[in-house]
């Protein structure tokens, strides 16, 4: 056939592959966002910070003004609580918290801890029986 011209185009198979890849990327993004949200839900109050893209990097509390673009920040930082331990039938002897305002060089204040139980747990775990 004279006069026909071939043009480059996507085949149906290529389009299907692109749709599948976009679906996988979307699913992974949703899973990552869900994991971050779940971990932030168990964050210790007052420990959630966003890391601002400055030199040097600065931390802003989450209660700060949330204006700005995504490019202004490079990450989130928080301290998570061990919710499983606090909800257990037999709670561990340590809370995971340290009150630095009341602690000294010779004593450590850990609100919610029962360190006598911690000694028992350590002895049980290190038993050589």
mmCIF file of C-alpha atoms in Angstrom:
data_model
loop_
_atom_site.group_PDB
_atom_site.id
_atom_site.type_symbol
_atom_site.label_atom_id
_atom_site.label_comp_id
_atom_site.label_asym_id
_atom_site.label_seq_id
_atom_site.Cartn_x
_atom_site.Cartn_y
_atom_site.Cartn_z
ATOM 1 C CA UNK A 1 0.000 0.000 0.000
ATOM 2 C CA UNK A 2 1.360 3.237 -1.061
ATOM 3 C CA UNK A 3 0.831 6.294 1.029
ATOM 4 C CA UNK A 4 0.243 4.578 4.388
ATOM 5 C CA UNK A 5 2.357 5.773 7.207
ATOM 6 C CA UNK A 6 3.191 3.879 10.385
ATOM 7 C CA UNK A 7 3.087 5.840 13.624
ATOM 8 C CA UNK A 8 4.407 4.806 16.985
ATOM 9 C CA UNK A 9 1.696 4.027 19.518
ATOM 10 C CA UNK A 10 1.266 2.097 22.730
ATOM 11 C CA UNK A 11 -0.010 -1.411 22.369
ATOM 12 C CA UNK A 12 -2.812 -2.685 24.570
ATOM 13 C CA UNK A 13 -0.317 -4.890 26.426
ATOM 14 C CA UNK A 14 1.900 -1.902 27.273
ATOM 15 C CA UNK A 15 -1.091 0.038 28.577
ATOM 16 C CA UNK A 16 -2.124 -2.895 30.773
ATOM 17 C CA UNK A 17 1.396 -3.086 32.229
ATOM 18 C CA UNK A 18 1.354 0.631 33.018
ATOM 19 C CA UNK A 19 -2.019 0.323 34.763
ATOM 20 C CA UNK A 20 -0.786 -2.646 36.821
ATOM 21 C CA UNK A 21 2.390 -0.800 37.868
ATOM 22 C CA UNK A 22 0.388 2.300 38.859
ATOM 23 C CA UNK A 23 -1.928 0.095 40.917
ATOM 24 C CA UNK A 24 1.029 -1.480 42.745
ATOM 25 C CA UNK A 25 2.609 1.917 43.452
ATOM 26 C CA UNK A 26 -0.716 3.256 44.746
ATOM 27 C CA UNK A 27 -1.184 0.239 47.012
ATOM 28 C CA UNK A 28 2.346 0.553 48.431
ATOM 29 C CA UNK A 29 1.803 4.269 49.066
ATOM 30 C CA UNK A 30 -1.456 3.576 50.908
ATOM 31 C CA UNK A 31 0.232 0.874 53.022
ATOM 32 C CA UNK A 32 3.105 3.197 53.946
ATOM 33 C CA UNK A 33 0.702 5.998 54.915
ATOM 34 C CA UNK A 34 -1.373 3.551 56.963
ATOM 35 C CA UNK A 35 1.704 2.273 58.839
ATOM 36 C CA UNK A 36 2.836 5.819 59.626
ATOM 37 C CA UNK A 37 -0.650 6.732 60.865
ATOM 38 C CA UNK A 38 -0.794 3.619 63.076
ATOM 39 C CA UNK A 39 2.624 4.332 64.565
ATOM 40 C CA UNK A 40 1.785 7.992 65.131
ATOM 41 C CA UNK A 41 -1.381 6.894 66.954
ATOM 42 C CA UNK A 42 0.804 5.208 69.579
ATOM 43 C CA UNK A 43 3.288 8.087 69.798
ATOM 44 C CA UNK A 44 3.993 9.489 73.228
ATOM 45 C CA UNK A 45 2.265 12.908 73.415
ATOM 46 C CA UNK A 46 4.643 15.819 72.933
ATOM 47 C CA UNK A 47 7.281 13.756 71.095
ATOM 48 C CA UNK A 48 6.116 14.209 67.498
ATOM 49 C CA UNK A 49 8.318 16.544 65.476
ATOM 50 C CA UNK A 50 8.674 17.380 61.824
ATOM 51 C CA UNK A 51 12.170 17.917 60.475
ATOM 52 C CA UNK A 52 12.534 21.159 58.520
ATOM 53 C CA UNK A 53 14.790 21.217 55.488
ATOM 54 C CA UNK A 54 17.237 23.842 56.744
ATOM 55 C CA UNK A 55 20.961 23.890 57.467
ATOM 56 C CA UNK A 56 21.261 22.698 60.160
ATOM 57 C CA UNK A 57 17.998 20.760 60.180
ATOM 58 C CA UNK A 58 15.534 22.058 62.746
ATOM 59 C CA UNK A 59 12.768 20.254 64.585
ATOM 60 C CA UNK A 60 9.292 21.716 64.902
ATOM 61 C CA UNK A 61 6.611 20.309 67.148
ATOM 62 C CA UNK A 62 3.541 19.039 65.396
ATOM 63 C CA UNK A 63 1.538 21.729 67.182
ATOM 64 C CA UNK A 64 3.476 24.330 65.155
ATOM 65 C CA UNK A 65 1.846 26.195 62.301
ATOM 66 C CA UNK A 66 1.369 23.564 59.598
ATOM 67 C CA UNK A 67 1.762 25.909 56.648
ATOM 68 C CA UNK A 68 4.431 25.332 54.059
ATOM 69 C CA UNK A 69 4.990 22.920 51.234
ATOM 70 C CA UNK A 70 6.137 19.324 51.403
ATOM 71 C CA UNK A 71 9.541 20.405 50.123
ATOM 72 C CA UNK A 72 10.089 22.415 53.322
ATOM 73 C CA UNK A 73 10.293 19.205 55.406
ATOM 74 C CA UNK A 74 12.369 16.053 55.143
ATOM 75 C CA UNK A 75 10.821 13.782 57.754
ATOM 76 C CA UNK A 76 8.890 13.030 60.903
ATOM 77 C CA UNK A 77 10.330 11.957 64.219
ATOM 78 C CA UNK A 78 8.502 10.607 67.255
ATOM 79 C CA UNK A 79 8.875 8.354 70.251
ATOM 80 C CA UNK A 80 6.451 5.458 70.156
ATOM 81 C CA UNK A 81 4.961 3.840 73.219
ATOM 82 C CA UNK A 82 4.885 0.114 73.772
ATOM 83 C CA UNK A 83 1.103 -0.230 73.810
ATOM 84 C CA UNK A 84 1.249 -4.034 73.885
ATOM 85 C CA UNK A 85 3.126 -3.993 77.192
ATOM 86 C CA UNK A 86 0.696 -1.554 78.801
ATOM 87 C CA UNK A 87 -2.291 -3.602 77.654
ATOM 88 C CA UNK A 88 -0.824 -6.952 78.714
ATOM 89 C CA UNK A 89 -2.408 -8.998 81.487
ATOM 90 C CA UNK A 90 0.854 -8.818 83.404
ATOM 91 C CA UNK A 91 2.566 -5.515 82.723
ATOM 92 C CA UNK A 92 6.371 -5.363 82.622
ATOM 93 C CA UNK A 93 8.361 -3.709 85.355
ATOM 94 C CA UNK A 94 9.476 -0.764 83.276
ATOM 95 C CA UNK A 95 7.389 1.914 81.656
ATOM 96 C CA UNK A 96 9.890 3.053 79.038
ATOM 97 C CA UNK A 97 9.622 6.628 80.314
ATOM 98 C CA UNK A 98 12.320 8.580 82.117
ATOM 99 C CA UNK A 99 11.525 11.865 83.835
ATOM 100 C CA UNK A 100 14.697 13.907 83.275
ATOM 101 C CA UNK A 101 13.347 16.814 85.299
ATOM 102 C CA UNK A 102 13.260 14.805 88.537
ATOM 103 C CA UNK A 103 16.115 12.362 87.831
ATOM 104 C CA UNK A 104 19.609 13.011 89.152
ATOM 105 C CA UNK A 105 23.055 11.578 88.494
ATOM 106 C CA UNK A 106 22.466 8.925 91.145
ATOM 107 C CA UNK A 107 18.740 8.221 90.776
ATOM 108 C CA UNK A 108 16.471 7.636 87.825
ATOM 109 C CA UNK A 109 12.767 8.456 87.980
ATOM 110 C CA UNK A 110 10.670 6.257 85.719
ATOM 111 C CA UNK A 111 6.951 6.990 86.179
ATOM 112 C CA UNK A 112 4.815 3.870 85.961
ATOM 113 C CA UNK A 113 7.718 1.501 86.562
ATOM 114 C CA UNK A 114 7.898 -1.281 89.130
ATOM 115 C CA UNK A 115 11.609 -1.954 89.020
ATOM 116 C CA UNK A 116 11.402 -4.731 91.628
ATOM 117 C CA UNK A 117 9.488 -6.761 89.059
ATOM 118 C CA UNK A 118 12.113 -5.851 86.467
ATOM 119 C CA UNK A 119 14.819 -7.455 88.607
ATOM 120 C CA UNK A 120 12.739 -10.639 88.839
ATOM 121 C CA UNK A 121 12.237 -10.695 85.051
ATOM 122 C CA UNK A 122 15.962 -10.141 84.422
ATOM 123 C CA UNK A 123 16.853 -12.940 86.829
ATOM 124 C CA UNK A 124 14.355 -15.295 85.191
ATOM 125 C CA UNK A 125 15.665 -14.507 81.713
ATOM 126 C CA UNK A 126 19.307 -14.952 82.722
ATOM 127 C CA UNK A 127 18.682 -18.221 84.557
ATOM 128 C CA UNK A 128 21.034 -20.978 83.431
ATOM 129 C CA UNK A 129 18.641 -23.865 84.118
#
